[in-house]
XYZ file of C-alpha atoms in Angstrom:
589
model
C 38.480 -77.113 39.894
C 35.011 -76.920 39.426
C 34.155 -75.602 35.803
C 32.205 -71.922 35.585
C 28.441 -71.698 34.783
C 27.141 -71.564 31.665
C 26.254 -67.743 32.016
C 29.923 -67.262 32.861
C 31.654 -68.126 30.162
C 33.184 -65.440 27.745
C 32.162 -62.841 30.447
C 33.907 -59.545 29.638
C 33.703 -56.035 28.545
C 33.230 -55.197 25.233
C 32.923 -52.222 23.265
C 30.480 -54.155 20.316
C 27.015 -54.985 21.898
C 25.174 -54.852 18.830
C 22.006 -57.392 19.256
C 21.678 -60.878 17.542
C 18.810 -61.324 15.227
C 17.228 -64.100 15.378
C 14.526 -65.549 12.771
C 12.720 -67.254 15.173
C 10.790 -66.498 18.435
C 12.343 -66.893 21.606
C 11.055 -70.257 23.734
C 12.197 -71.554 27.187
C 14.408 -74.156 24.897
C 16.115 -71.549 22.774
C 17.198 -69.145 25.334
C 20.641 -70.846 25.579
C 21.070 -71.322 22.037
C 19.984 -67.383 21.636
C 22.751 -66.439 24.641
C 25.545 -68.514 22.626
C 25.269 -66.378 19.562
C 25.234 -62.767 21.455
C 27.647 -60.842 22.235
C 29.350 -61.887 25.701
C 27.801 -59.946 28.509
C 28.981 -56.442 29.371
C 27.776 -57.083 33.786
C 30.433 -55.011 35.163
C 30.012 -52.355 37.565
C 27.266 -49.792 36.630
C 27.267 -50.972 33.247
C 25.016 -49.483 30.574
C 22.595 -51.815 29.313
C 19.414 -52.281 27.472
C 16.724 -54.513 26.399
C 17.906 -54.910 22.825
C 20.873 -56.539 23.461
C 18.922 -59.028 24.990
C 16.084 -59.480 22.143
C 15.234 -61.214 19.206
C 14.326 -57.820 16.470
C 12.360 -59.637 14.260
C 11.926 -57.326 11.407
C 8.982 -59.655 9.755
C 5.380 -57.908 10.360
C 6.684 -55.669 12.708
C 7.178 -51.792 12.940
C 8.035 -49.345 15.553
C 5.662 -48.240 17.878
C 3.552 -44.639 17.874
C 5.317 -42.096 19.083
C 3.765 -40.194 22.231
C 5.160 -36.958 22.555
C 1.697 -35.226 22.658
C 1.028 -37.514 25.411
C 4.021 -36.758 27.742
C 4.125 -33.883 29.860
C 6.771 -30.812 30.493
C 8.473 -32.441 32.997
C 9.014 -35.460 31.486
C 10.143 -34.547 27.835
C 12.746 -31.941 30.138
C 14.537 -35.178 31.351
C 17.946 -35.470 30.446
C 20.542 -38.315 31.193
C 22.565 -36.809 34.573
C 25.925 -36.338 33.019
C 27.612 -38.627 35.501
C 25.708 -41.418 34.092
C 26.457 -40.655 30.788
C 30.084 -41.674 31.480
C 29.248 -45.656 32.053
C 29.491 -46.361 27.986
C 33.134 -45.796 28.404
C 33.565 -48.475 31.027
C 33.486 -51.142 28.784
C 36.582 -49.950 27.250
C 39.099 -52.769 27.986
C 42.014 -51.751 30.253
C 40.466 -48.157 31.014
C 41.238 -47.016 34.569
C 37.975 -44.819 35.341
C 39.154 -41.344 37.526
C 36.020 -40.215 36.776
C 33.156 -41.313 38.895
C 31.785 -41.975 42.266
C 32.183 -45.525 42.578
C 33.511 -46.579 45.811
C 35.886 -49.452 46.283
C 33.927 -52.776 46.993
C 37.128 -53.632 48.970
C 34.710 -51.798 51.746
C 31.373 -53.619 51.458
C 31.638 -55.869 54.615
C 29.849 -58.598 52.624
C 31.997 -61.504 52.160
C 29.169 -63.879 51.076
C 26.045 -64.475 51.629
C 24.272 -68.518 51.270
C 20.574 -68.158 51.066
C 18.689 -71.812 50.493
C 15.552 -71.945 47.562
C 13.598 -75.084 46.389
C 14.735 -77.599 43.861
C 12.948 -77.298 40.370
C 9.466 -79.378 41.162
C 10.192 -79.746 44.724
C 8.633 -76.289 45.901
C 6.909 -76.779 49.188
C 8.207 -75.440 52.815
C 8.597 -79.511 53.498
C 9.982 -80.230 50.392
C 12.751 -77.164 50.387
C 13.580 -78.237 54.115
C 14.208 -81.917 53.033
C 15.643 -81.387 49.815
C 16.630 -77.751 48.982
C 19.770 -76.486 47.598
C 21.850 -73.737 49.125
C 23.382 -71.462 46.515
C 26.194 -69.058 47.446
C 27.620 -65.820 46.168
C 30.728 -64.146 47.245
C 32.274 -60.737 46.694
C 34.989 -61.719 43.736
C 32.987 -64.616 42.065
C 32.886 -62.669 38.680
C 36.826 -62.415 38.876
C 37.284 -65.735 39.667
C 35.109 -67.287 37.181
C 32.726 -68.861 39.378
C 29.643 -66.571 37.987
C 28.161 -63.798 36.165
C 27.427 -61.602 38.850
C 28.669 -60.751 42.233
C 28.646 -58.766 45.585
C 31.525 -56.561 44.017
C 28.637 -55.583 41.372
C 25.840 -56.167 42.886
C 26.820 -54.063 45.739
C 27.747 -50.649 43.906
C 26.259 -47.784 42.231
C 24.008 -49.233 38.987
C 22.143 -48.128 36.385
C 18.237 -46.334 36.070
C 17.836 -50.038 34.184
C 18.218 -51.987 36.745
C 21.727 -54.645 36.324
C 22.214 -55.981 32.371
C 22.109 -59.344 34.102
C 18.641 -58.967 35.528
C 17.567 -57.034 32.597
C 18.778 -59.704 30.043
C 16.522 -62.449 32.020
C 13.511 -59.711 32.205
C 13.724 -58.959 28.892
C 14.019 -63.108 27.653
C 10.551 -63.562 29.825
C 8.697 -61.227 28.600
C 9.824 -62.199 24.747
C 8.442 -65.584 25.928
C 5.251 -64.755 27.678
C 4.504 -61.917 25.692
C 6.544 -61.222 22.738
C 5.044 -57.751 21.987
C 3.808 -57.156 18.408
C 5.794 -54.134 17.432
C 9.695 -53.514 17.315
C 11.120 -51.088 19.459
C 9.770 -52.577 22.753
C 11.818 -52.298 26.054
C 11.970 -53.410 29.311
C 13.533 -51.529 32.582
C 13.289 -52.647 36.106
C 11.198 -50.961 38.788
C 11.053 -51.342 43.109
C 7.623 -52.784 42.342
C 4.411 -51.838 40.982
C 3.241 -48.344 43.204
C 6.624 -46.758 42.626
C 6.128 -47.307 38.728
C 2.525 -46.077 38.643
C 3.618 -43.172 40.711
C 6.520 -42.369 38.017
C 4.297 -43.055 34.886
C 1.540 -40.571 36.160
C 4.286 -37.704 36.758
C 5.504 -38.305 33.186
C 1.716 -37.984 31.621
C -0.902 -36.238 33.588
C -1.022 -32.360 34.562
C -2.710 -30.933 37.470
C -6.621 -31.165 36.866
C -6.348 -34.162 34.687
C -8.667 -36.694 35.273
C -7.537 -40.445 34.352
C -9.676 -43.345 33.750
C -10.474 -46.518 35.786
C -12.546 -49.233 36.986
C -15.606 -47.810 39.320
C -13.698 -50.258 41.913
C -9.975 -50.150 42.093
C -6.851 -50.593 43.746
C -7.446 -47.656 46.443
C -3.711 -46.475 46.520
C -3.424 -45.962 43.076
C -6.089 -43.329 43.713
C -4.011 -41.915 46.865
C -1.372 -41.719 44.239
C -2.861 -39.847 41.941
C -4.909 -37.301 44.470
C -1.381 -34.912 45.831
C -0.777 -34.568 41.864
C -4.222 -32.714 41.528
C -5.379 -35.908 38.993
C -8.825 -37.628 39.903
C -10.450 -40.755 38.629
C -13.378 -41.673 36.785
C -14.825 -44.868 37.376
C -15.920 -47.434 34.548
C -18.536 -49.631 35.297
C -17.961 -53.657 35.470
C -18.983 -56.862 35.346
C -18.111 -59.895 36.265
C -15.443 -59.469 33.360
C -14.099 -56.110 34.861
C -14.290 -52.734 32.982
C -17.156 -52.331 30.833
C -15.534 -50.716 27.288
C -19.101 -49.555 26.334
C -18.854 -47.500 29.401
C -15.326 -46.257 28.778
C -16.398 -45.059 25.091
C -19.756 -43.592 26.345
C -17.689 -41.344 29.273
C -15.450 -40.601 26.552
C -17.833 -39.879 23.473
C -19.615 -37.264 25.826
C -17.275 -35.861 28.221
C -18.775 -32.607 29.117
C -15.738 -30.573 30.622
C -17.712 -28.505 32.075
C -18.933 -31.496 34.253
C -15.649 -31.907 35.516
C -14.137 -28.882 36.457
C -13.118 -27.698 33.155
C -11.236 -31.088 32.639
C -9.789 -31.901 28.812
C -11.347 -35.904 28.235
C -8.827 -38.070 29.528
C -6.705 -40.385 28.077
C -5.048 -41.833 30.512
C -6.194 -45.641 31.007
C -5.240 -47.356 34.261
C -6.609 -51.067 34.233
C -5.566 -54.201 36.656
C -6.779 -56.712 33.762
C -6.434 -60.170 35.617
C -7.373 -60.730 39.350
C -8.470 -56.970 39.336
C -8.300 -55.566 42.793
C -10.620 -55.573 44.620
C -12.970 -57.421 42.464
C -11.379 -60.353 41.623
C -12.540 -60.109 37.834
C -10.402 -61.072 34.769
C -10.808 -59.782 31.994
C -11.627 -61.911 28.979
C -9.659 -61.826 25.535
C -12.268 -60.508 23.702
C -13.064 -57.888 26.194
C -9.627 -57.033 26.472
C -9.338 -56.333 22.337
C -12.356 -54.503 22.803
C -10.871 -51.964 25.379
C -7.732 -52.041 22.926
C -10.395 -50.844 19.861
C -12.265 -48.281 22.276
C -8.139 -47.104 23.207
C -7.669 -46.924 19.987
C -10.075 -45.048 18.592
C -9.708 -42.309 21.437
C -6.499 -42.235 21.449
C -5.895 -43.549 24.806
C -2.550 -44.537 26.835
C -3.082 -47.763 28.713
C -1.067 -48.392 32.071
C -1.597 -52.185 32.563
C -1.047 -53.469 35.331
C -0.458 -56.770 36.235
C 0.616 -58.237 39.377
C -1.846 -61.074 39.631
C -1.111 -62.079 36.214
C 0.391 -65.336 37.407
C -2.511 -66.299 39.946
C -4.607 -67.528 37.272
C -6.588 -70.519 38.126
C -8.205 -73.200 37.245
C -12.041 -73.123 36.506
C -14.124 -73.577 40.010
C -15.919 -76.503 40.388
C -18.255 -76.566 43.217
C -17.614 -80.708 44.187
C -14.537 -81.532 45.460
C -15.032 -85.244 43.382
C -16.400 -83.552 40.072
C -14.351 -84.090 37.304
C -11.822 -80.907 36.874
C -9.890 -79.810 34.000
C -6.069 -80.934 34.469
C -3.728 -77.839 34.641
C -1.047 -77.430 32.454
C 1.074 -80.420 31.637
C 4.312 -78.270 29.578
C 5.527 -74.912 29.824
C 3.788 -73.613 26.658
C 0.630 -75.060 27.651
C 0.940 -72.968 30.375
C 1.781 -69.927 28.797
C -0.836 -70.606 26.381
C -3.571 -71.700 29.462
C -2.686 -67.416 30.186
C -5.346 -64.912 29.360
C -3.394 -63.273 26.369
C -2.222 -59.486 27.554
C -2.670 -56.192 26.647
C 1.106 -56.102 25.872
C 0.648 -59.361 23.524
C -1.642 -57.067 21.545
C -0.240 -53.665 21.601
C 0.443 -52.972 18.282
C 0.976 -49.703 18.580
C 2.699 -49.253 21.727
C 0.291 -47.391 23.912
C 0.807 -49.836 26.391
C 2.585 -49.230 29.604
C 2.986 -52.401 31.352
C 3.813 -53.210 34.954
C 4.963 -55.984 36.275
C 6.241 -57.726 39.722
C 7.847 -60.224 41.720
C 5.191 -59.101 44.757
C 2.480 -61.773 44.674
C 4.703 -64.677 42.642
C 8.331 -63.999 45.012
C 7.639 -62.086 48.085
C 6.520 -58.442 48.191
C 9.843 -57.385 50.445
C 11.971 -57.819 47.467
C 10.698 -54.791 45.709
C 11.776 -55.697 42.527
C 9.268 -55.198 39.313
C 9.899 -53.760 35.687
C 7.547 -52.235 33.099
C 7.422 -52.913 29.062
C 6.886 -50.333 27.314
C 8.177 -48.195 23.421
C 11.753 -47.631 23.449
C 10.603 -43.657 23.776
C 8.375 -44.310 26.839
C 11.004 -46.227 28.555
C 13.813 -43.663 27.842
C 12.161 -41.293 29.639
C 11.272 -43.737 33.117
C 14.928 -44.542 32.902
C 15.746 -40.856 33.283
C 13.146 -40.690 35.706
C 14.828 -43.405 37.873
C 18.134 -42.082 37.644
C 17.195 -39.333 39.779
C 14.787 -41.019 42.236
C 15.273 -44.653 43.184
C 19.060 -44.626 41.443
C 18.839 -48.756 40.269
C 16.601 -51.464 42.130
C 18.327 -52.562 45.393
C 21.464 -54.440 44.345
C 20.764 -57.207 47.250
C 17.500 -58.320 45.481
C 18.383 -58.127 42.072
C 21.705 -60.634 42.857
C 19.349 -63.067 45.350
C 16.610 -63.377 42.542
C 19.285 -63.628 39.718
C 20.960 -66.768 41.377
C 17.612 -67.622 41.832
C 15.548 -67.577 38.245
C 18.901 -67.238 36.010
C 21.941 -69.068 37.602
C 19.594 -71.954 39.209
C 15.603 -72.201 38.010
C 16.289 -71.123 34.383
C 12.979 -69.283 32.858
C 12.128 -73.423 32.715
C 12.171 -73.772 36.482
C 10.336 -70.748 37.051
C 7.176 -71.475 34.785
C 7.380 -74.656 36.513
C 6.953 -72.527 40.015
C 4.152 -70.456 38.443
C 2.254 -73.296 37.743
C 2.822 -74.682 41.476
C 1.267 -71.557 42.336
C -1.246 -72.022 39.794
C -2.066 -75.496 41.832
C -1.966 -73.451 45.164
C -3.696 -70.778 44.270
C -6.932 -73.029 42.794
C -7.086 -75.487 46.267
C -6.784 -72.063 48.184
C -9.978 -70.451 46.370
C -12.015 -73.502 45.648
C -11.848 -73.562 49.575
C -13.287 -70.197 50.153
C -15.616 -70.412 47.436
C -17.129 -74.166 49.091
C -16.955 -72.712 52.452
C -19.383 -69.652 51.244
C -21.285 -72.102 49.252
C -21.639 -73.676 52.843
C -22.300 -70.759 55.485
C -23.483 -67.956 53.522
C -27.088 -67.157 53.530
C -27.521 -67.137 49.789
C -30.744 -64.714 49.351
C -28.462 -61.524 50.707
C -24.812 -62.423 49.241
C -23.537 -63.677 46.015
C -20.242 -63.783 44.380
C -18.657 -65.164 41.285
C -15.839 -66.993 41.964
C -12.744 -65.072 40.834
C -10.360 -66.753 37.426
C -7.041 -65.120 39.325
C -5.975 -62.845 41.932
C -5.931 -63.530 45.643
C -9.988 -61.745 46.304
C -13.751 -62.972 46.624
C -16.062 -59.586 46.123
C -19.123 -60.488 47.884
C -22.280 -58.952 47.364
C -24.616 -57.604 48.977
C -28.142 -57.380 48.832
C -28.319 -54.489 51.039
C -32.067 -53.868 50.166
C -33.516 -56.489 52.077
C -32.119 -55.078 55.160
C -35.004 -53.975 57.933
C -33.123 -50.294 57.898
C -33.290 -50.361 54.014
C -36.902 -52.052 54.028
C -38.707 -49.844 57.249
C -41.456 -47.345 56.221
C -41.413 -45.922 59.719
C -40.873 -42.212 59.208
C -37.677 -41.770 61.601
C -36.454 -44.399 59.856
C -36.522 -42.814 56.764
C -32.842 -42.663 55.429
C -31.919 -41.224 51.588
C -29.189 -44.171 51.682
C -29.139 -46.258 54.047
C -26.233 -48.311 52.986
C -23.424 -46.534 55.099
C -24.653 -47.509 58.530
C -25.922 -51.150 56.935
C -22.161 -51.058 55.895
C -20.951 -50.016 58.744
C -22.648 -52.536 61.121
C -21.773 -55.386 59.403
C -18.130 -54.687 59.122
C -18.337 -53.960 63.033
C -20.357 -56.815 63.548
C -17.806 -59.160 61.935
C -14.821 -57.601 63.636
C -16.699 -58.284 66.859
C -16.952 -62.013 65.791
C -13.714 -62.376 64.761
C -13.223 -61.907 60.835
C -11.684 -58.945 58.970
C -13.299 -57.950 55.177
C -13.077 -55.071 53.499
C -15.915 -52.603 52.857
C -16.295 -51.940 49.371
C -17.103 -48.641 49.435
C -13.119 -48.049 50.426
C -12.356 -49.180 46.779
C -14.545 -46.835 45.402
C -13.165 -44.497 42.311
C -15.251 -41.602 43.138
C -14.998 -39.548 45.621
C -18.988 -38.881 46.069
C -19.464 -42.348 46.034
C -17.013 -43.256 48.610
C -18.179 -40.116 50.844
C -21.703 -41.984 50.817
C -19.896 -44.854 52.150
C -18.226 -42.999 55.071
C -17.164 -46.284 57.386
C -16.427 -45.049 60.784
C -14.284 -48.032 61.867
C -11.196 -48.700 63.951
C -8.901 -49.995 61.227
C -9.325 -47.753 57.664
C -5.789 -46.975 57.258
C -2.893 -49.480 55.740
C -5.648 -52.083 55.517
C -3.639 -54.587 53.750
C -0.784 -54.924 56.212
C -3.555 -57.125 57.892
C -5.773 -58.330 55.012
C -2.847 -59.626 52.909
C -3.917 -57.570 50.126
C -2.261 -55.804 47.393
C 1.343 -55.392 48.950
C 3.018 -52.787 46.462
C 1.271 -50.504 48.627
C -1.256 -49.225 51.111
C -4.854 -49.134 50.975
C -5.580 -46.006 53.268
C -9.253 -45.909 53.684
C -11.677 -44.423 51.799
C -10.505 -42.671 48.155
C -10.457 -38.705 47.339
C -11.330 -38.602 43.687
C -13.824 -36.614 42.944
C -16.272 -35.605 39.760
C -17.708 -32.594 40.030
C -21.373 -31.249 39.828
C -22.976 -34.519 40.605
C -26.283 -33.275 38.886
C -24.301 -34.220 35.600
C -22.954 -37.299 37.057
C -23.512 -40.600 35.150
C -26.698 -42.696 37.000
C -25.184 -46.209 38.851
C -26.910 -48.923 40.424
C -26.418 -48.428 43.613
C -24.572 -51.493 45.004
C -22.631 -53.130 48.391
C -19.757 -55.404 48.157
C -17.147 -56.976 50.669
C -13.561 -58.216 49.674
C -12.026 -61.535 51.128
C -8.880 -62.621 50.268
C -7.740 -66.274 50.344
C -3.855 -65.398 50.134
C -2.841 -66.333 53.375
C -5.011 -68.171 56.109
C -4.958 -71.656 56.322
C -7.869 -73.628 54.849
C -9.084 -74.251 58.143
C -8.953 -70.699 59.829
C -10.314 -69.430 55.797
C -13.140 -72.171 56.729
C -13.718 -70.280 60.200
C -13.670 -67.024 58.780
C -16.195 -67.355 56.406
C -18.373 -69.231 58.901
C -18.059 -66.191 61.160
C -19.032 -63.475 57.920
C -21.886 -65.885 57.476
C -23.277 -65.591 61.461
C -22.808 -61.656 61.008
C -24.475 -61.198 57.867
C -27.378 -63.245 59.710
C -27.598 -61.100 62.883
C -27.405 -58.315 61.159
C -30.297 -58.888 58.484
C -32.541 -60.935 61.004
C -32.423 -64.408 59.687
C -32.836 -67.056 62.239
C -30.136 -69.522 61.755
């Protein structure tokens, strides 16, 4: 008989699950060592879990986290644990026979097993899993049997607002490794991705009227999340290191409420620090503490979020034969090769972080989780208990066999930094092939340190429309039909970007951007953008009385994104932009 796993051994229900503490920190070579002096795993059916049975509480330099009440709203704090749930604590009472819940009978989940075939640890390609893959199965009674640590019997049923103890122990060990948050009482729960979380952390902070901060360009259904709640944004400037946090303390030092419709300041922070979308800027560690000293000192809430985190590159090089620095050799030079994160320096817990399998897995899996105070994630837990339930059981068991049962947290750093590897070739590609076709005197780009995006600028003002002194050519702003021509002009050549001005945070900004095209709506399902979500046109926010509105450059940008065409067709693409943008601004080939 072939002996169980190592995660399988000792598994049982037990009514002790007081955490191990461990002196050290954890490290991709101590998580077994750290498993083998817990307490056995309590991964039954709907079982009641949490993040510090899974954590090293290292009492040495580190305290509990702020609390937030005067930060969360009614509805939140009113959140109570449904009673029904309440009754899972009791399940781990050996020999109990539970009359008492919902939970139906796996005996009728036609599921027998499902095989599913993933690549071998530093064999990752399509060719390489096709030639040498390995298949890894999971039937219905495994966990019975003593063939595993999870099952379709589990896996299958009602869960918990957590998401399964045996995902959350290998969330939890991850983000101790990447991360390892600098005060006590942190926590991690599983999400259904990135959008759903945002969506739940705004209804437990912000009140109708609210205003939130962001970057002047930003993920455009965070915005369309925000809008139906009555909340609008107001955009930070950037550069080519993201939000400015001399513009986030100026908006803040003198908010005028009666600017913005009678608004309180906010204090609501939400920032996509690496790979920012649409812009492609990462933010740098020092500009990163210094948005964590402007939070700080105006008592902000930061919601980080972080689903490029992982598609961190390698610096650009414009010669393919120039000498380029070698990407991470080990797993900790990796992790230390990783712009440090908000979370790594939250030490006093105003940091919501999100995080997701989307861009590193596949986006259909829907499976994410957030790190956050104990307090803060108490009250998203109760949240999810009466809205999503638990993450889909299906996903949670596939990626489990997957980055627990046969990767290890080993094998998946070693898959980040094959996409690390892909990710560089992919934009050093794009980057050469604007170097090659773009006329350089109208656009200009820096190329992005993560993400999936190019922002390409440009120089609108040397367009005839934007130059003519002819009086009935005389336009106030000319750069929505400038706009607006090229992004037809392209799509008649063959090549889909993204207008800027549909990323806008603003709403009086993006109304002076009005693109009148064919395709505005769900603009990622075809531009393999950011996939928690859909990018439906132009934004709503709004600030009101524009007379007191804060003077901005006024600026045109297109997005590219190098996630998904093949170098070739990326190639093509870019020579086609490059044809448009000459057409369109007169200059002769």
């Amino acid at each position: 008989m072939t002996p169980p796993p190592p995660t399988a051994v000792d598994l049982h229900a037990v009514c002790d699950t007081q955490s191990i503490t461990l002196e050290d920190p954890l490290t991709v070579n101590n998580v077994s060592a750290r498993r083998a002096k817990a307490q056995p795993l309590n991964g039954g059916v709907a079982a009641s879990t949490h993040s510090d049975l899974f954590k090293s509480l290292q009492a040495h330099g580190k305290k509990h986290a702020r609390r937030w009440d005067h930060r969360l709203n009614e509805e939140s704090k009113s959140r109570q644990q449904p009673s029904i749930k309440g009754n899972a604590k009791y399940l781990s009472k050996p020999d109990l026979i539970s009359l008492g819940g919902g939970l139906p009978s796996s005996d009728y989940f036609p599921f027998e097993r499902l095989d599913f075939k993933v690549p071998s640890v530093g064999q990752f390609s399509e060719e390489e899993t096709h030639k040498s893959g390995v298949t890894l199965s999971v039937g219905k009674h495994d966990v019975s049997e003593g063939k595993s640590a999870y099952d379709l019997s589990i896996a299958l049923n009602y869960g918990q607002g957590t998401g399964s103890a045996q995902m959350l122990r290998w969330i939890t060990e991850h983000t101790e490794i990447v991360h390892n948050p600098p005060y006590l009482d942190w926590c991690c729960t599983l999400t259904v991705g990135n959008t759903s979380a945002l969506d739940m952390a705004l209804r437990m902070f912000i009140n109708r009227g609210d205003y939130i901060l962001t970057e002047e360009y930003t993920f455009a259904s965070a915005l369309e999340t925000a809008l139906p709640m009555g909340v609008r944004a107001v955009g930070i400037e950037m550069d080519k290191e993201g939000l400015l946090p001399t513009s986030m303390d100026d908006i803040l030092t003198n908010w005028n409420p009666a600017a913005y419709r009678g608004a309180p300041k906010p204090w609501l922070l939400y920032t996509v620090p690496s790979g920012q979308n649409p812009t492609g800027a990462t933010q740098g560690i020092e500009r990163r503490r210094e948005i964590y000293r402007v939070a700080q000192k105006h008592d902000l809430y930061i919601l980080e979020d972080e689903p490029y985190y992982f598609l961190q590159m390698q610096p650009y090089t414009s010669s393919p034969s120039a000498t380029v620095e070698p990407p991470p050799k080990t797993h900790q030079d990796f992790i230390n090769a990783l712009m440090p994160s908000l979370l790594s320096m939250d030490t006093d817990g105003r940091v919501l972080r999100m995080d997701s399998f989307s861009k590193v897995i596949s986006p259909g899996s829907r499976i994410g989780w957030i790190t956050a105070s104990a307090q803060i994630i108490q009250r998203f837990v109760h949240h999810n208990e009466v809205t999503i339930q638990n993450p889909g059981g299906f996903s949670q068991l596939i990626l489990w066999k997957l980055l627990d049962e046969s990767w290890g947290h080993a094998g998946y750093l070693d898959w980040l930094i094959y996409l690390r590897k892909q990710y560089t070739a992919r934009r050093d590609v794009m980057v050469r092939a604007c170097e090659r076709y773009l006329p350089r005197e109208i656009v200009s780009w820096e190329p992005p340190a993560a993400g999936m995006f190019l922002w390409l600028q440009i120089d609108w003002s040397k367009h005839a429309t934007a130059t003519s002194s002819s009086p009935d050519k005389a336009i106030a702003d000319p750069r929505p039909a400038i706009e607006n021509d090229l992004f037809h002009a392209c799509v008649d050549r063959g090549v889909l970007l993204t207008p800027g001005s549909w990323f806008v945070a603003e709403a009086e900004d993006a109304n002076e951007h009005g693109i009148t095209s064919d395709v505005p709506s769900h603009v990622d399902n075809a531009t393999n953008g950011h996939t928690n979500g859909h990018e439906n046109g132009t934004s709503n926010g709004t600030v009101a009385d524009p007379k007191k509105k804060r003077t901005k450059e006024k600026k045109m940008f297109f997005r590219a994104t190098f996630a998904s065409a093949t170098p070739e067709k990326m190639e093509t693409a870019i020579q086609r932009f490059g044809e448009a943008v000459r057409e369109e601004f007169g200059i002769k080939p």
